[in-house]
C-alpha positions as semicolon CSV with decimal commas, in nm:
position;residue;x (nm);y (nm);z (nm)
1;M;-0,025;0,596;-6,598
2;T;0,135;0,782;-6,296
3;G;-0,066;1,122;-6,267
4;V;0,119;1,449;-6,235
5;R;0,005;1,701;-5,863
6;G;-0,046;2,027;-5,970
7;G;0,351;2,074;-5,750
8;G;0,501;1,882;-6,010
9;L;0,458;1,585;-5,785
10;D;0,336;1,247;-5,873
11;D;0,146;1,028;-5,743
12;E;0,434;0,723;-5,779
13;T;0,697;0,968;-5,598
14;L;0,444;1,057;-5,323
15;Q;0,395;0,695;-5,259
16;R;0,746;0,649;-5,221
17;L;0,785;0,979;-4,980
18;R;0,532;0,816;-4,720
19;S;0,669;0,561;-4,766
20;R;1,000;0,689;-4,636
21;A;0,828;0,908;-4,434
22;T;0,698;0,643;-4,226
23;Q;1,015;0,444;-4,212
24;L;1,204;0,774;-3,989
25;L;0,875;0,792;-3,806
26;L;0,937;0,476;-3,616
27;K;1,341;0,539;-3,606
28;E;1,225;0,843;-3,454
29;D;1,463;1,075;-3,683
30;W;1,285;1,359;-3,716
31;R;1,527;1,569;-3,819
32;E;1,527;1,300;-4,166
33;Y;1,134;1,315;-4,146
34;I;1,150;1,657;-4,129
35;A;1,361;1,713;-4,478
36;V;1,094;1,456;-4,617
37;C;0,816;1,614;-4,518
38;S;0,923;1,950;-4,620
39;R;0,954;1,706;-5,037
40;I;0,621;1,667;-5,038
41;V;0,519;1,992;-4,895
42;D;0,774;2,163;-5,164
43;G;0,600;1,950;-5,438
44;A;0,192;1,920;-5,386
45;A;0,132;2,333;-5,365
46;A;-0,150;2,289;-5,572
47;D;-0,272;1,959;-5,363
48;R;-0,452;2,101;-5,030
49;R;-0,510;1,774;-4,870
50;V;-0,181;1,647;-4,904
51;L;0,012;2,011;-4,859
52;C;-0,226;2,047;-4,543
53;S;-0,134;1,712;-4,392
54;A;0,260;1,746;-4,452
55;L;0,238;2,083;-4,330
56;A;0,070;1,906;-3,964
57;H;0,300;1,605;-3,968
58;R;0,638;1,860;-4,000
59;A;0,457;2,065;-3,716
60;D;0,497;1,761;-3,446
61;A;0,804;1,641;-3,525
62;R;0,922;2,084;-3,511
63;A;0,747;2,073;-3,170
64;R;0,944;1,712;-3,107
65;L;1,282;1,895;-3,158
66;G;1,139;2,210;-2,919
67;D;1,149;2,415;-3,242
68;S;0,846;2,565;-3,128
69;A;0,803;2,893;-3,354
70;A;0,854;2,676;-3,674
71;A;0,606;2,415;-3,573
72;L;0,339;2,682;-3,473
73;A;0,414;2,845;-3,819
74;D;0,314;2,510;-3,995
75;C;0,014;2,480;-3,845
76;E;-0,111;2,830;-3,960
77;A;-0,022;2,774;-4,322
78;A;-0,185;2,437;-4,237
79;L;-0,479;2,601;-4,131
80;A;-0,456;2,948;-4,374
81;A;-0,543;2,665;-4,670
82;D;-0,842;2,488;-4,412
83;P;-0,955;2,613;-4,112
84;V;-1,069;2,306;-3,993
85;H;-0,810;2,022;-4,134
86;L;-0,827;1,794;-3,779
87;G;-0,448;1,714;-3,822
88;A;-0,324;2,110;-3,834
89;L;-0,529;2,190;-3,535
90;L;-0,424;1,911;-3,301
91;S;-0,078;1,958;-3,351
92;K;-0,146;2,379;-3,258
93;G;-0,313;2,289;-2,966
94;K;-0,035;2,050;-2,807
95;I;0,248;2,303;-2,911
96;L;0,079;2,580;-2,747
97;R;-0,032;2,353;-2,431
98;G;0,342;2,213;-2,423
99;L;0,379;2,564;-2,399
100;G;0,131;2,625;-2,084
101;R;-0,129;2,861;-2,349
102;Y;-0,394;2,666;-2,200
103;A;-0,645;2,938;-2,336
104;L;-0,527;2,885;-2,680
105;A;-0,443;2,474;-2,695
106;A;-0,827;2,468;-2,540
107;D;-0,984;2,694;-2,829
108;C;-0,842;2,468;-3,101
109;F;-0,932;2,097;-2,912
110;R;-1,264;2,273;-2,914
111;A;-1,202;2,312;-3,281
112;A;-1,090;2,021;-3,374
113;A;-1,344;1,866;-3,167
114;L;-1,609;2,001;-3,358
115;A;-1,436;1,965;-3,705
116;A;-1,394;1,603;-3,608
117;G;-1,782;1,604;-3,545
118;G;-1,873;1,222;-3,509
119;G;-1,576;1,053;-3,655
120;C;-1,183;0,975;-3,597
121;G;-1,046;1,193;-3,337
122;A;-1,331;1,407;-3,218
123;D;-1,275;1,177;-2,873
124;E;-0,943;1,315;-2,862
125;A;-1,011;1,615;-2,918
126;R;-1,256;1,675;-2,650
127;E;-1,075;1,465;-2,400
128;L;-0,782;1,675;-2,492
129;F;-0,950;2,085;-2,432
130;E;-1,114;1,925;-2,150
131;Q;-0,774;1,891;-2,015
132;C;-0,682;2,202;-2,085
133;R;-0,973;2,358;-1,918
134;R;-0,837;2,212;-1,576
135;L;-0,460;2,267;-1,620
136;E;-0,618;2,668;-1,704
137;A;-0,746;2,651;-1,370
138;Q;-0,477;2,557;-1,176
139;A;-0,248;2,796;-1,348
140;R;-0,455;3,077;-1,278
141;S;-0,551;2,965;-0,891
142;G;-0,274;2,673;-0,809
143;A;-0,518;2,487;-0,644
144;V;-0,473;2,103;-0,742
145;D;-0,623;1,775;-0,591
146;L;-0,455;1,470;-0,620
147;S;-0,656;1,294;-0,413
148;E;-0,774;1,031;-0,632
149;W;-0,475;0,961;-0,729
150;V;-0,341;0,941;-0,376
151;L;-0,631;0,670;-0,345
152;A;-0,560;0,465;-0,613
153;G;-0,241;0,438;-0,461
154;F;-0,043;0,631;-0,719
155;A;-0,204;0,388;-0,985
156;G;-0,091;0,498;-1,352
157;K;0,046;0,778;-1,419
158;C;0,112;1,128;-1,254
159;P;-0,197;1,370;-1,306
160;D;-0,134;1,668;-1,519
161;L;0,015;1,978;-1,373
162;A;-0,022;2,335;-1,524
163;E;0,245;2,601;-1,412
164;Y;0,146;2,885;-1,177
165;V;0,313;3,151;-1,034
166;G;0,140;3,263;-0,709
167;P;0,165;3,579;-0,500
168;V;0,571;3,610;-0,569
169;E;0,859;3,784;-0,682
170;V;1,242;3,794;-0,689
171;R;1,364;4,098;-0,555
172;R;1,694;4,140;-0,383
173;S;1,679;3,937;-0,068
174;A;1,850;4,055;0,290
175;R;2,065;3,731;0,322
176;G;2,247;3,909;-0,007
177;G;2,209;3,861;-0,378
178;R;1,816;3,822;-0,510
179;G;1,517;3,579;-0,354
180;V;1,186;3,495;-0,338
181;F;0,893;3,725;-0,127
182;A;0,512;3,675;-0,107
183;V;0,401;4,017;-0,258
184;K;0,088;3,890;-0,007
185;N;-0,061;3,733;0,304
186;V;-0,017;3,330;0,229
187;E;-0,153;3,050;0,445
188;A;0,020;2,792;0,525
189;G;-0,031;2,471;0,255
190;A;-0,132;2,736;-0,036
191;T;0,035;2,686;-0,318
192;L;0,361;2,945;-0,425
193;M;0,443;2,791;-0,714
194;M;0,448;2,512;-0,949
195;A;0,724;2,502;-1,184
196;K;0,806;2,181;-1,434
197;A;1,149;2,097;-1,493
198;V;1,351;2,204;-1,761
199;A;1,492;1,854;-1,731
200;I;1,525;1,570;-1,460
201;G;1,819;1,296;-1,418
202;R;1,695;1,023;-1,224
203;G;1,811;0,615;-1,147
204;V;1,828;0,328;-0,883
205;L;2,167;0,325;-0,699
206;Q;2,277;-0,001;-0,634
207;D;2,585;0,088;-0,445
208;T;2,474;0,408;-0,256
209;T;2,874;0,418;-0,257
210;D;2,922;0,418;-0,550
211;G;3,044;0,753;-0,671
212;G;3,023;0,613;-1,041
213;E;2,710;0,484;-1,059
214;K;2,604;0,936;-0,991
215;M;2,796;1,059;-1,182
216;V;2,620;0,867;-1,443
217;V;2,301;0,956;-1,323
218;W;2,445;1,391;-1,392
219;K;2,607;1,342;-1,687
220;D;2,245;1,192;-1,859
221;F;2,089;1,516;-1,633
222;V;2,330;1,779;-1,824
223;D;2,285;1,626;-2,172
224;R;1,955;1,697;-2,125
225;V;1,973;2,048;-1,978
226;L;2,182;2,169;-2,283
227;D;1,942;1,976;-2,532
228;A;1,671;2,156;-2,399
229;A;1,882;2,533;-2,379
230;E;1,985;2,422;-2,751
231;K;1,630;2,374;-2,898
232;C;1,441;2,669;-2,696
233;P;1,596;2,995;-2,627
234;R;1,346;3,109;-2,383
235;T;1,473;2,844;-2,197
236;A;1,888;2,903;-2,281
237;A;1,721;3,278;-2,140
238;L;1,600;3,167;-1,835
239;I;1,902;2,928;-1,754
240;H;2,111;3,256;-1,730
241;T;1,925;3,417;-1,507
242;L;2,071;3,244;-1,247
243;S;2,386;3,244;-1,082
244;T;2,649;3,081;-1,136
245;G;2,798;3,176;-0,767
246;E;3,109;3,343;-0,924
247;E;2,937;3,731;-0,970
248;R;2,916;3,956;-0,699
249;Q;2,590;3,997;-0,511
250;D;2,552;4,331;-0,659
251;D;2,624;4,221;-1,027
252;L;2,305;3,998;-1,056
253;V;1,964;4,123;-1,210
254;V;1,646;4,099;-1,047
255;P;1,444;3,900;-1,359
256;E;1,087;4,038;-1,445
257;M;0,849;3,812;-1,301
258;A;0,645;3,822;-1,666
259;L;0,992;3,577;-1,784
260;F;0,788;3,326;-1,517
261;R;0,436;3,331;-1,524
262;Q;0,472;3,376;-1,949
263;E;0,253;3,727;-1,973
264;L;0,384;3,869;-2,278
265;E;0,350;3,678;-2,535
266;G;0,612;3,829;-2,760
267;L;0,858;3,921;-2,490
268;S;1,253;3,910;-2,648
269;L;1,444;3,669;-2,436
270;T;1,769;3,671;-2,616
271;D;1,955;3,999;-2,543
272;D;2,018;3,814;-2,162
273;T;2,139;3,474;-2,338
274;N;2,478;3,534;-2,411
275;M;2,468;3,318;-2,684
276;V;2,679;3,373;-2,985
277;M;2,556;3,364;-3,354
278;Q;2,696;3,092;-3,593
279;G;2,472;3,183;-3,871
280;T;2,176;3,046;-3,813
281;R;2,236;2,801;-3,557
282;E;2,282;2,945;-3,170
283;V;2,608;2,817;-2,988
284;L;2,521;2,797;-2,591
285;D;2,774;2,921;-2,362
286;V;2,822;2,573;-2,173
287;D;3,083;2,679;-1,956
288;R;2,783;2,965;-1,784
289;I;2,541;2,705;-1,761
290;L;2,753;2,370;-1,625
291;K;2,876;2,625;-1,368
292;V;2,492;2,773;-1,320
293;L;2,367;2,354;-1,224
294;D;2,681;2,318;-1,027
295;V;2,454;2,563;-0,777
296;N;2,091;2,534;-0,882
297;C;2,012;2,184;-0,915
298;L;1,742;2,055;-0,650
299;T;1,761;1,663;-0,589
300;E;1,470;1,465;-0,528
301;D;1,511;1,284;-0,255
302;A;1,276;1,491;0,001
303;P;1,102;1,209;0,139
304;A;0,799;1,409;0,010
305;A;0,965;1,287;-0,358
306;D;0,890;0,856;-0,211
307;V;0,561;0,989;-0,031
308;L;0,361;1,127;-0,442
309;G;0,389;0,832;-0,654
310;N;0,784;0,732;-0,712
311;N;0,748;0,444;-0,413
312;G;1,105;0,412;-0,392
313;V;1,186;0,329;-0,723
314;V;1,392;0,610;-0,783
315;N;1,687;0,716;-0,475
316;C;1,857;0,977;-0,686
317;G;1,717;1,226;-0,877
318;V;1,818;1,560;-0,981
319;G;1,668;1,844;-1,159
320;L;1,653;2,201;-1,286
321;W;1,338;2,403;-1,181
322;I;1,416;2,812;-1,285
323;L;1,166;2,977;-1,024
324;P;1,229;2,728;-0,763
325;S;1,604;2,734;-0,822
326;F;1,587;3,133;-0,704
327;I;1,451;3,034;-0,336
328;N;1,652;3,083;-0,086
329;H;1,762;2,761;0,136
330;S;1,671;2,886;0,564
331;C;1,730;2,620;0,885
332;H;1,419;2,845;0,987
333;P;1,177;2,782;0,680
334;N;0,865;2,901;0,581
335;A;0,807;2,676;0,269
336;R;0,855;2,298;0,130
337;R;0,824;2,173;-0,183
338;T;0,698;1,845;-0,329
339;H;0,789;1,652;-0,615
340;V;0,516;1,476;-0,843
341;G;0,610;1,434;-1,209
342;D;0,812;1,636;-1,367
343;H;0,678;1,941;-1,144
344;A;0,797;2,088;-0,774
345;I;0,507;2,217;-0,550
346;V;0,621;2,456;-0,371
347;H;0,350;2,562;-0,078
348;A;0,415;2,763;0,233
349;S;0,461;2,510;0,502
350;R;0,338;2,749;0,768
351;D;0,210;3,120;0,750
352;I;0,370;3,443;0,515
353;K;0,326;3,766;0,591
354;A;0,383;3,945;0,320
355;G;0,697;4,134;0,277
356;E;0,835;3,802;0,437
357;E;1,133;3,607;0,211
358;I;0,968;3,245;0,121
359;T;1,276;3,000;0,211
360;F;1,296;2,556;0,195
361;P;1,579;2,346;0,307
362;Y;1,856;2,247;0,117
363;F;1,976;1,990;0,328
364;D;1,831;1,777;0,635
365;V;1,777;2,066;0,924
366;L;1,688;1,808;1,225
367;V;2,037;1,788;1,321
368;P;2,294;1,982;1,522
369;V;2,353;2,336;1,424
370;S;2,743;2,246;1,375
371;K;2,624;1,965;1,149
372;R;2,394;2,230;0,954
373;R;2,666;2,458;0,961
374;E;2,895;2,238;0,744
375;A;2,613;2,127;0,511
376;S;2,587;2,497;0,420
377;R;2,976;2,541;0,340
378;A;2,952;2,218;0,142
379;W;2,634;2,429;-0,055
380;G;2,901;2,726;-0,124
381;F;2,722;3,027;0,123
382;E;2,735;3,037;0,561
383;C;2,400;3,042;0,692
384;R;2,251;3,354;0,945
385;C;1,927;3,214;0,979
386;D;1,725;3,280;1,276
387;R;1,785;2,969;1,390
388;C;2,117;2,952;1,334
389;R;2,171;3,250;1,538
390;F;2,010;3,136;1,810
391;E;2,182;2,829;1,811
392;S;2,545;3,012;1,769
393;E;2,482;3,302;1,998
394;D;2,322;3,220;2,281
395;F;2,633;3,206;2,585
396;T;2,327;3,065;2,861
397;L;2,290;2,789;2,610
398;K;2,595;2,743;2,427
399;Q;2,812;2,506;2,724
400;E;2,427;2,276;2,646
401;I;2,446;2,265;2,296
402;L;2,775;2,166;2,279
403;K;2,788;1,890;2,555
404;S;2,466;1,760;2,431
405;E;2,597;1,732;2,075
406;N;2,910;1,528;2,235
407;D;2,694;1,334;2,350
408;L;2,468;1,265;2,018
409;V;2,801;1,172;1,852
410;N;2,963;1,004;2,091
411;G;2,613;0,769;2,195
412;G;2,466;0,684;2,503
413;D;2,175;0,751;2,760
414;M;1,900;0,971;2,526
415;G;1,716;0,999;2,765
416;A;1,928;1,181;2,994
417;L;2,042;1,395;2,771
418;V;1,676;1,462;2,681
419;V;1,583;1,520;3,046
420;R;1,910;1,712;3,121
421;L;1,802;1,980;2,802
422;E;1,490;2,015;2,938
423;E;1,538;2,115;3,325
424;K;1,851;2,308;3,115
425;M;1,567;2,523;2,896
426;R;1,309;2,576;3,177
427;K;1,589;2,703;3,419
428;S;1,685;2,935;3,151
429;M;1,391;2,987;3,091
430;V;1,366;2,939;2,703
431;K;1,076;3,092;2,460
432;E;0,864;2,815;2,333
433;R;1,033;2,921;1,949
434;G;1,410;2,866;2,141
435;K;1,259;2,526;2,248
436;A;1,129;2,493;1,912
437;F;1,456;2,567;1,791
438;L;1,672;2,326;2,011
439;R;1,424;2,055;2,038
440;A;1,479;2,058;1,593
441;S;1,799;2,018;1,611
442;L;1,877;1,780;1,908
443;W;1,586;1,557;1,815
444;S;1,778;1,236;1,667
445;A;1,769;1,200;2,102
446;Y;1,421;1,273;2,069
447;S;1,331;0,993;1,847
448;A;1,557;0,790;2,030
449;V;1,346;0,796;2,373
450;Y;0,985;0,757;2,149
451;D;1,106;0,480;1,962
452;S;1,252;0,219;2,212
453;D;1,020;0,142;2,498
454;K;1,258;0,056;2,722
455;L;1,399;0,464;2,730
456;V;1,020;0,570;2,761
457;R;0,945;0,362;3,051
458;K;1,215;0,506;3,233
459;W;1,239;0,845;3,114
460;G;0,887;0,884;3,000
461;R;0,772;1,064;3,354
462;R;1,032;1,347;3,263
463;A;1,011;1,389;2,861
464;P;0,793;1,566;2,737
465;S;0,510;1,382;2,504
466;E;0,621;1,254;2,167
467;A;0,307;1,482;2,032
468;L;0,374;1,805;2,223
469;V;0,726;1,799;2,138
470;A;0,635;1,771;1,733
471;E;0,393;1,989;1,771
472;N;0,684;2,213;1,844
473;I;0,939;2,128;1,624
474;A;0,627;2,202;1,313
475;D;0,688;2,527;1,404
476;A;1,078;2,550;1,412
477;V;1,090;2,364;1,094
478;G;0,744;2,333;0,934
479;G;0,630;2,070;0,791
480;N;0,894;1,710;0,752
481;E;0,791;1,365;0,736
482;N;0,996;1,294;1,033
483;V;0,802;1,560;1,294
484;L;0,432;1,437;1,117
485;R;0,520;1,046;1,176
486;A;0,580;1,185;1,533
487;M;0,281;1,336;1,553
488;L;0,075;1,088;1,476
489;R;0,206;0,839;1,721
490;G;0,207;1,049;1,952
491;S;-0,168;1,205;1,929
492;K;-0,328;0,758;2,035
493;D;-0,342;0,973;2,418
494;A;-0,347;1,330;2,294
495;N;-0,128;1,392;2,633
496;G;-0,091;1,760;2,659
497;C;-0,216;1,856;2,371
498;G;-0,589;1,910;2,425
499;N;-0,858;1,656;2,320
500;R;-0,924;1,430;2,064
501;L;-1,088;1,667;1,788
502;E;-0,817;1,935;1,888
503;V;-0,523;1,630;1,812
504;E;-0,672;1,574;1,506
505;D;-0,663;1,923;1,396
506;K;-0,301;1,946;1,493
507;V;-0,259;1,601;1,249
508;V;-0,379;1,788;1,001
509;R;-0,188;2,089;1,016
510;I;0,121;1,970;1,031
511;G;-0,002;1,712;0,699
512;R;-0,129;2,029;0,522
513;A;0,246;2,180;0,614
514;T;0,401;1,899;0,499
515;Y;0,260;1,788;0,217
516;G;0,051;2,135;0,114
517;K;-0,297;2,150;0,007
518;V;-0,244;1,909;-0,289
519;V;-0,535;1,673;-0,117
520;K;-0,886;1,718;0,023
521;R;-0,905;1,602;0,433
522;H;-1,047;1,316;0,349
523;A;-0,792;1,189;0,147
524;M;-0,489;1,310;0,394
525;R;-0,530;0,975;0,631
526;A;-0,369;0,790;0,295
527;L;-0,065;1,027;0,290
528;F;-0,029;0,950;0,624
529;R;-0,012;0,532;0,612
530;L;0,316;0,619;0,382
531;T;0,441;0,828;0,606
532;L;0,442;0,597;0,933
533;D;0,638;0,348;0,921
534;A;0,544;-0,031;0,819
535;N;0,562;-0,205;1,148
536;N;0,357;0,105;1,287
537;N;0,004;-0,059;1,382
538;V;-0,129;0,296;1,452
539;K;-0,460;0,371;1,340
540;V;-0,532;0,685;1,125
């Protein structure tokens, strides 16, 4: 005889629904899975064990679809019926962890570990508890240590990272529009923010000249962004804080930093989303979001993206990170970003004073001013940073700069170009910062000399040492793998850069500017080895 449960769900029907749920789970058909779980919930109201289990499973599925509010409501309903239900505690903790509520998630996992005792699920709960404690510490301090992962050769998945907003805020920028500013003094290498991407599109392009492959990556990326915005009203609201590139600069609203720090639990974000309600379904302003993506996406093609974990597997990556998108470009930047997994870590590449705007490069800045001008126009703006103004407005050097740029294009003896430029700067009494700007702009000429034994023998006595130039350029562009590589190679003889200990300190300083304080000093050597050319036998 088939038993009938209090809510009218008999054993046979329950077994059939469970079997159906298992099939849908394997197919990852979450919407239909939720519908089946709902039937179990509705029919098992009097059976606390079945009810709580179904609610916890439905919460997991809703979380996968991005409906965190409904998922948490299911967890609360299950815990109201059974305060120590293991599945509901684990599910609630994972949802809170995904929302960046690490302390609350840790409380759930601690309760789950106690509920499990020494049984099944206890180890998972304890591991998740410790993970959330680490993430909570990261979210409060921004301190990240990837040393073990780096020393292990990036084995396994990327380490877990929290979202973190440091001593920064969005303000009106003298450059126009909005920018991110330091609210207190920040030392070089310190983390400014860690942000998880709304979405990322990645691919391996077999033929980089084939625009079709890039379009596939871009379309996949756009679909991911729209999916994330549709699932989560908060994500949609944050996307709508970004510029489309069409607004008047004065019309752009400066968002409250609480939006990014998630400080207000009950904060309403729907007012500024430009979304239209049709019944219970939110319809996204897709056209606006596409315009936002056109002007706010960041690429993962910086060398640091390869160094920290991708190992050259991904050669085309584009993503949307909300708060970093407010950071403006400069050819004389004071910050740099590093991509680890789906997170962008932005750190100070030199000391930053309170009230100073934070900037990082949108494109390669180790090129002449004319090339940088072309690149900035392609991004839709005219760069007016102090470096660009210096190179465009110094009439004493303007003719020499133009001649040097022409020589770079036409080829020839790069050693002669370097020596001529150095002599011109000396005669014109150019200050060290001006030298740094010009050497950075003509880095390809300096690099060609240092890469050629023949040119070094011919011009080495009249050209400045590689380490000296690298140290000087680092002051102009902050962290950069090319500059770090030159410093590492040029530090062998310490020519003109002090004694051995002083040189080592300078190498580490440029390393910190390049990668930030993501590894301890003993692990820096592992990053340095990756920075050096494969055929370079310099010991580090």
